[in-house]
mmCIF file of C-alpha atoms in Angstrom:
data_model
loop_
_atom_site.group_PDB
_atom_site.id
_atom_site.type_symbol
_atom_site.label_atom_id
_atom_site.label_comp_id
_atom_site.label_asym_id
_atom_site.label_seq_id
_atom_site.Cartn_x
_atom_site.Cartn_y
_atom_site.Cartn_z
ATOM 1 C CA UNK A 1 36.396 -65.653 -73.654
ATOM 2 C CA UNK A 2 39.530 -64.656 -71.506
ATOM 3 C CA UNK A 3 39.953 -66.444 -68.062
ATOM 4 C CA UNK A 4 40.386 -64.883 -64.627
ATOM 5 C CA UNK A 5 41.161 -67.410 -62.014
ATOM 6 C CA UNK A 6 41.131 -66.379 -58.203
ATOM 7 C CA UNK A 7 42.872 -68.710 -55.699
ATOM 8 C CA UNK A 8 41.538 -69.977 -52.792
ATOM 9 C CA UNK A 9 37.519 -69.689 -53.769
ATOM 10 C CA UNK A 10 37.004 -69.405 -50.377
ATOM 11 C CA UNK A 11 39.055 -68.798 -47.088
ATOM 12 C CA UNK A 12 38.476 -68.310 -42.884
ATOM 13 C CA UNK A 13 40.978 -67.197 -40.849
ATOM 14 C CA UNK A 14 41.368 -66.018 -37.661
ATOM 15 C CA UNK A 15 41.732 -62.150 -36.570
ATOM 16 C CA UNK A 16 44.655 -60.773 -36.761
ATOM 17 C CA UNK A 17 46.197 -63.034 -39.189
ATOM 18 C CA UNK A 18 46.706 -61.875 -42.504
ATOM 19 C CA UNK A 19 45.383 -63.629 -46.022
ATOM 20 C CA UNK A 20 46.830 -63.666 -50.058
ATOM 21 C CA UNK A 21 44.604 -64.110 -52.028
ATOM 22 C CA UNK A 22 45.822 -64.437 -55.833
ATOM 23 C CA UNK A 23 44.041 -63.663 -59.183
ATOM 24 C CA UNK A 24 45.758 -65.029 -62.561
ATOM 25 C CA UNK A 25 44.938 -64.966 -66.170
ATOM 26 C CA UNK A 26 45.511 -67.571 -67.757
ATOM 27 C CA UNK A 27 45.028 -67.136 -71.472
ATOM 28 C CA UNK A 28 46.314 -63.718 -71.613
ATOM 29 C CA UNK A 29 48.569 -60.966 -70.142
ATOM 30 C CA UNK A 30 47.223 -58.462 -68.211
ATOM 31 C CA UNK A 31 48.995 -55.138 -67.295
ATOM 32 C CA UNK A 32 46.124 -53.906 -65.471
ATOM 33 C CA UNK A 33 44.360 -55.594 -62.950
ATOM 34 C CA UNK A 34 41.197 -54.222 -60.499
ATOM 35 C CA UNK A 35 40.159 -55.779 -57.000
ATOM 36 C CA UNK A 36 36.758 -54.963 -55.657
ATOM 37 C CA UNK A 37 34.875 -55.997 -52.448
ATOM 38 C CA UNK A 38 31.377 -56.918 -52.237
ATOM 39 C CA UNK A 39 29.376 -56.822 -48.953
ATOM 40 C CA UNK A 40 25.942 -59.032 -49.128
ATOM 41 C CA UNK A 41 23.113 -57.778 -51.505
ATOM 42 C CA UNK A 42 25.329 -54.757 -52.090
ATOM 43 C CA UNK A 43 27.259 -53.588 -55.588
ATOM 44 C CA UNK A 44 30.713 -53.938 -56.064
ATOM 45 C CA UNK A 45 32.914 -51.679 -54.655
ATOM 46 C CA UNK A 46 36.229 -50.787 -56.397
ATOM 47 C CA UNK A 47 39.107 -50.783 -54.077
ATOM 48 C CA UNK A 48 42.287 -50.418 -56.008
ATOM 49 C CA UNK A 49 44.056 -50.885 -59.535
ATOM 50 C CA UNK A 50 46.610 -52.806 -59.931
ATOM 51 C CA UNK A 51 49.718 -51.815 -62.330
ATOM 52 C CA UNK A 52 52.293 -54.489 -63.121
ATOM 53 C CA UNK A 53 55.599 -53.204 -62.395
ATOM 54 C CA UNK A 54 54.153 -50.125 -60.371
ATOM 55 C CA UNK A 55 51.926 -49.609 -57.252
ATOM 56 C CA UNK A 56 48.919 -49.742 -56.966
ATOM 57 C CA UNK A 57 46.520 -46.848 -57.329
ATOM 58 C CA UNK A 58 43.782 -47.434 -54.001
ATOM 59 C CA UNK A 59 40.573 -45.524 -54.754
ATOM 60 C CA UNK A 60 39.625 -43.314 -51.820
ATOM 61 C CA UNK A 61 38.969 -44.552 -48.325
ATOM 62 C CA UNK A 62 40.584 -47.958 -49.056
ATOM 63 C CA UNK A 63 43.765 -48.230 -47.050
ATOM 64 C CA UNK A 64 46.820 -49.140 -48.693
ATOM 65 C CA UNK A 65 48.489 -50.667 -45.985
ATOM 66 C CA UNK A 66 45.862 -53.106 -44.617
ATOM 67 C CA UNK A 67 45.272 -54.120 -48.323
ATOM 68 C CA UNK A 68 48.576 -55.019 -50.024
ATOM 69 C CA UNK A 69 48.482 -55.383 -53.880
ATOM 70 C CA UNK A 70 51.563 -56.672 -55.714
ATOM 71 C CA UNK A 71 51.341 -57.447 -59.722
ATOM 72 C CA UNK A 72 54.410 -59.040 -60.153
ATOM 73 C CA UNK A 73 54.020 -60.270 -63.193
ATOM 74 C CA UNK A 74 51.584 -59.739 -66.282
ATOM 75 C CA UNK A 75 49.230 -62.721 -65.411
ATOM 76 C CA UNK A 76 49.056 -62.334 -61.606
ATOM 77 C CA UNK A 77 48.559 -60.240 -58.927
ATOM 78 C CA UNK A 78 47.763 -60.753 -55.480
ATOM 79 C CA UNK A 79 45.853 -58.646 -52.803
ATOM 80 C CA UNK A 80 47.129 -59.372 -48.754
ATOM 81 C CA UNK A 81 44.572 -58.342 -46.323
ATOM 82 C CA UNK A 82 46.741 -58.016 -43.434
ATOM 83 C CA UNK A 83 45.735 -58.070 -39.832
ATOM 84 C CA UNK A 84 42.236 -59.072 -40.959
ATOM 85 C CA UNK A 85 39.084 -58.351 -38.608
ATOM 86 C CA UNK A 86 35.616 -59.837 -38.703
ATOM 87 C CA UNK A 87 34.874 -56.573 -40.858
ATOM 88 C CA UNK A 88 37.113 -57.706 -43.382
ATOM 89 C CA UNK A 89 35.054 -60.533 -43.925
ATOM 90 C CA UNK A 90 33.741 -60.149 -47.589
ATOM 91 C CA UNK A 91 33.301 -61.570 -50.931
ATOM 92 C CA UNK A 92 37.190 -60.413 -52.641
ATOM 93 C CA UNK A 93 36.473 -59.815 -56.654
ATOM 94 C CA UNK A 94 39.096 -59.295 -59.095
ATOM 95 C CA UNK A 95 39.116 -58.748 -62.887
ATOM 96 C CA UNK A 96 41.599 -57.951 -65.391
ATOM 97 C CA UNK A 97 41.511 -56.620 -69.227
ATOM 98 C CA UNK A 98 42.489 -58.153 -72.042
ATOM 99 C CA UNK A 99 43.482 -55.418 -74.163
ATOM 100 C CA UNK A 100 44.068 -51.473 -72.848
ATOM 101 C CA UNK A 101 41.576 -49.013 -72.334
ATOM 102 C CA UNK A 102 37.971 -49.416 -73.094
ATOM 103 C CA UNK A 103 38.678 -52.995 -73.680
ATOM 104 C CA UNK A 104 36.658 -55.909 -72.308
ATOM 105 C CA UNK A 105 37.217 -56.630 -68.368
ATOM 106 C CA UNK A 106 37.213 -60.197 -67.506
ATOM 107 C CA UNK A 107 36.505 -61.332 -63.643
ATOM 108 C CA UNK A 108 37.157 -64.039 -61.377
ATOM 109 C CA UNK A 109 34.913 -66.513 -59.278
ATOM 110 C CA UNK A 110 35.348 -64.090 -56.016
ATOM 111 C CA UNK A 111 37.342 -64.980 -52.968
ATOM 112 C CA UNK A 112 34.952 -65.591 -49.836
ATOM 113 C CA UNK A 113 36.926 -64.059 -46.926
ATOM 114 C CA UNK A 114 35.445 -65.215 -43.217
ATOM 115 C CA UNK A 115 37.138 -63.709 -40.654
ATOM 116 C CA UNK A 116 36.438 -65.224 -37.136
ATOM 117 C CA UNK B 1 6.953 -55.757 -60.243
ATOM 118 C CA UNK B 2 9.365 -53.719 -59.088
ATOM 119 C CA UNK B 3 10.125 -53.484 -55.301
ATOM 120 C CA UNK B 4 13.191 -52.137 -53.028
ATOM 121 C CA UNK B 5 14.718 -54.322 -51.242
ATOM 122 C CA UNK B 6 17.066 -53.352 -48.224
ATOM 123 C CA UNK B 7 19.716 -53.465 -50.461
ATOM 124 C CA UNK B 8 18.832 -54.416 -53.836
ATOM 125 C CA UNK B 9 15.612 -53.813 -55.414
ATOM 126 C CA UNK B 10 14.242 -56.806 -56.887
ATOM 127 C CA UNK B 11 12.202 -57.075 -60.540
ATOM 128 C CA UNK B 12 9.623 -59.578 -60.760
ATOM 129 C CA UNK B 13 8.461 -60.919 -64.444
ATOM 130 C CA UNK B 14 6.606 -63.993 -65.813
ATOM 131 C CA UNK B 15 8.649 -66.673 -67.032
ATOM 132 C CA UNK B 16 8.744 -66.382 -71.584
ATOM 133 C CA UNK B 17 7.714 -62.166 -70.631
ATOM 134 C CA UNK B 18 10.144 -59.062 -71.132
ATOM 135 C CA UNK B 19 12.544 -58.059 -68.860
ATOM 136 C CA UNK B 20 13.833 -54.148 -68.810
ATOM 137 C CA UNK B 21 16.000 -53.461 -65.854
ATOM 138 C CA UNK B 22 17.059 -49.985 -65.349
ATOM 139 C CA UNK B 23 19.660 -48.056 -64.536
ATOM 140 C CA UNK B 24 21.135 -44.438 -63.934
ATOM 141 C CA UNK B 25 25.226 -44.060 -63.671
ATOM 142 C CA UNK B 26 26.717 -40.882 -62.155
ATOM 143 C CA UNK B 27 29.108 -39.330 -64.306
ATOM 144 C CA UNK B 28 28.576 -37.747 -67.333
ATOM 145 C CA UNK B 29 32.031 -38.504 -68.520
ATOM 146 C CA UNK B 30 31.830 -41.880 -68.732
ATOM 147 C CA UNK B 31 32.260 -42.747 -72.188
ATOM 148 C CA UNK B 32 32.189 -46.869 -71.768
ATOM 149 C CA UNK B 33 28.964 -48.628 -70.336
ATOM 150 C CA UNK B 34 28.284 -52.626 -69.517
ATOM 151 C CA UNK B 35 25.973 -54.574 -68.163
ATOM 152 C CA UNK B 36 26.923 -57.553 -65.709
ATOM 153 C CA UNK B 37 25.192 -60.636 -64.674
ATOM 154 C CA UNK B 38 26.115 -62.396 -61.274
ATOM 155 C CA UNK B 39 24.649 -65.456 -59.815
ATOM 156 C CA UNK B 40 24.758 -66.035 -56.423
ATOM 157 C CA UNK B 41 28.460 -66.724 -54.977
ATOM 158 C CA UNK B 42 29.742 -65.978 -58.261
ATOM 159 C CA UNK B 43 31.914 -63.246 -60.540
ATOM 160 C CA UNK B 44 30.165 -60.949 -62.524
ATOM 161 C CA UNK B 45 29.522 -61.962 -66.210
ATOM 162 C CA UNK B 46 29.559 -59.768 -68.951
ATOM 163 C CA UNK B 47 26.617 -59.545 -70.534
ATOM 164 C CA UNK B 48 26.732 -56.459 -73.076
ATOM 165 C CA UNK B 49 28.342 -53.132 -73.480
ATOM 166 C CA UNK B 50 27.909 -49.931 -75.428
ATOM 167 C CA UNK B 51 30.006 -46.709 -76.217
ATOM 168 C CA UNK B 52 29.066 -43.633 -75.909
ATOM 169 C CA UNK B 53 28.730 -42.512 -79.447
ATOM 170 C CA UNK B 54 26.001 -45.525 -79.725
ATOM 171 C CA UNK B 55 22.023 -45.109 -77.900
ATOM 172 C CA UNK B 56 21.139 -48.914 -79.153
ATOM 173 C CA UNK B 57 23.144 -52.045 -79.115
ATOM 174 C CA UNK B 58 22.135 -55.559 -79.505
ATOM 175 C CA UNK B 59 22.859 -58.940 -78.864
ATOM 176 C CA UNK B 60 21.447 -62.181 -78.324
ATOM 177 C CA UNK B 61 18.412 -61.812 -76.203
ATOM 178 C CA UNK B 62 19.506 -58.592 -75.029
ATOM 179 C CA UNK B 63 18.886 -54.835 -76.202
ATOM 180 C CA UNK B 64 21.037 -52.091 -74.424
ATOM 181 C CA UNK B 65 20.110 -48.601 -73.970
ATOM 182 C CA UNK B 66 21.616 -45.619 -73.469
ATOM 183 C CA UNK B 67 20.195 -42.056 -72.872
ATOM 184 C CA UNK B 68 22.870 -39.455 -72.054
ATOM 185 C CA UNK B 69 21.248 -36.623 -71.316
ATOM 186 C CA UNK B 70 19.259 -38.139 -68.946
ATOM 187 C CA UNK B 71 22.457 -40.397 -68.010
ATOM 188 C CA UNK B 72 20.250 -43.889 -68.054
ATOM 189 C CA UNK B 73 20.765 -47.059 -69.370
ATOM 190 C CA UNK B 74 18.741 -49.792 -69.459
ATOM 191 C CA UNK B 75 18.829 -53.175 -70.597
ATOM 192 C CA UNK B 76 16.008 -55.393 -72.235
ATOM 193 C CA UNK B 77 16.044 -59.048 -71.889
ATOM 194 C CA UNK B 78 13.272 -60.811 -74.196
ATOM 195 C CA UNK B 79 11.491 -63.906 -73.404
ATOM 196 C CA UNK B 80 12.983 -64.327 -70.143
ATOM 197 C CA UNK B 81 14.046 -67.790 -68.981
ATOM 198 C CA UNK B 82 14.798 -68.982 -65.296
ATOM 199 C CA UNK B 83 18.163 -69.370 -66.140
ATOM 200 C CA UNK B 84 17.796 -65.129 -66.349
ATOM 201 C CA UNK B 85 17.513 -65.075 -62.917
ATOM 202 C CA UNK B 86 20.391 -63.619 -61.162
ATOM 203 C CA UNK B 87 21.711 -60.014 -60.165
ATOM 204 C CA UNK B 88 21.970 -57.426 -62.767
ATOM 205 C CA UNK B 89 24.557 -54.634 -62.285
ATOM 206 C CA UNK B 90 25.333 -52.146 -64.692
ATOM 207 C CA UNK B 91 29.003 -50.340 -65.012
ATOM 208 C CA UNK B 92 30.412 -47.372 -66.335
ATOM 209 C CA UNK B 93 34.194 -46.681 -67.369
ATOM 210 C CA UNK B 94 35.874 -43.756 -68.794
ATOM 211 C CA UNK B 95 38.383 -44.224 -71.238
ATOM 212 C CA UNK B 96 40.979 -41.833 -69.155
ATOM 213 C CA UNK B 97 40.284 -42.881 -65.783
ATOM 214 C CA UNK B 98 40.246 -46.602 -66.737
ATOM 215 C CA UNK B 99 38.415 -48.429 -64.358
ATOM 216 C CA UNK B 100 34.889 -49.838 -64.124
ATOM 217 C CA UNK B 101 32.585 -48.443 -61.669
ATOM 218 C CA UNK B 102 29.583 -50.475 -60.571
ATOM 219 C CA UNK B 103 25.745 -49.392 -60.162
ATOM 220 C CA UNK B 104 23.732 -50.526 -57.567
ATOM 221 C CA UNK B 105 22.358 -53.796 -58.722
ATOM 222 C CA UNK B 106 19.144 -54.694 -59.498
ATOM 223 C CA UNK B 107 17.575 -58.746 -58.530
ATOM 224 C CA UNK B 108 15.710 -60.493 -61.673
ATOM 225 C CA UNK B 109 13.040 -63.108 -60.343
ATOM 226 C CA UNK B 110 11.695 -64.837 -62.420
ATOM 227 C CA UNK B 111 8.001 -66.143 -61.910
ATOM 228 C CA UNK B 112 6.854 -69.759 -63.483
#
């Protein structure tokens, strides 16, 4: 199957810094990329699509300017969270499709995000 | 068994027994259904999916369900192995909206 790669697997920093955290394909070209957050023993929650070429469309209550998303390019896109606070801290999920709608989503190994 | 957990409820079946894990999805519009598997510290994994014209799909191992006027799903896993055990979420997209929108999750344990 298609490959979703996140970069770093995981990452600690310290509050108030801010953190990229990148998610490629590597075996195919993906317009459309989602990044969801996952809190221990909980579901994942989807926090924003991201459109190469276009912003990104944040789902309600996520805020667009403490999570940056930039798809530069149609096998990567990258979510900043900026000014990060021990809340932050969380396990950073993206996925991407290989063909348009309705198609198969592939996802990545997760991003572990400590924030001390 | 089947007990709730703080978070996730966890299923409890024999090692080489039937698994059904269950699940109901919130909007009637959704047209695209899957079902994920995610070990601990990983990515989910796609397991199987079904449209919406479809109430029985199979693979290897695994049966999936769909009942839409009740809006459930459920997904069978025969002879289950320990290498079953892991977190089973199920997701629903709509073709329109395109994006995938996860249930709650439900922990597979398997007993030796």
């Amino acid at each position: 199957g298609a490959v979703v790669s996140q970069h770093p697997s995981w990452v600690i920093c310290k509050s108030g810094t801010s953190v990229k955290i990148e998610c490629r394909s590597l075996d195919f070209q993906a317009t459309t990329m989602f990044w969801y957050r996952q809190f221990p023993k909980q579901s994942l929650m989807l926090m924003a699509t991201s459109n190469e070429g276009s912003k990104a469309t944040y789902e309600q209550g996520v805020e667009k300017d403490k999570f940056l998303i930039n798809h530069a390019s149609l096998t990567l896109s990258t979510l900043t969270v900026t000014s990060a606070h021990p809340e932050d801290s969380s396990f950073y999920i993206c996925s991407a499709r290989v063909g348009g709608q309705g198609s198969e989503a592939f996802f990545g190994q997760g991003t572990r995000l400590t924030v001390v | 068994g089947e007990s709730v957990g703080l978070h996730l409820p966890t299923l409890s079946v024999q090692e080489g027994d039937n698994s059904i894990i269950n699940c109901a999805y919130s909007n009637s519009a959704s047209d695209y259904f899957i079902w994920y598997k995610q070990e601990s510290g990983k990515g989910p994994q796609f397991i199987i999916d079904i449209r919406s014209n479809m109430d029985k799909r199979q693979g290897q191992r695994v049966t999936v369900l769909l009942n839409k006027t009740v809006k459930h799903l459920s997904l069978q896993i025969a002879a289950t192995q320990p290498g079953d055990s892991a977190v089973y979420f199920c997701a629903e997209a709509h073709e329109i909206e395109d994006k995938i929108i996860f249930g709650k999750g439900t922990r597979l344990h398997i007993l030796p």
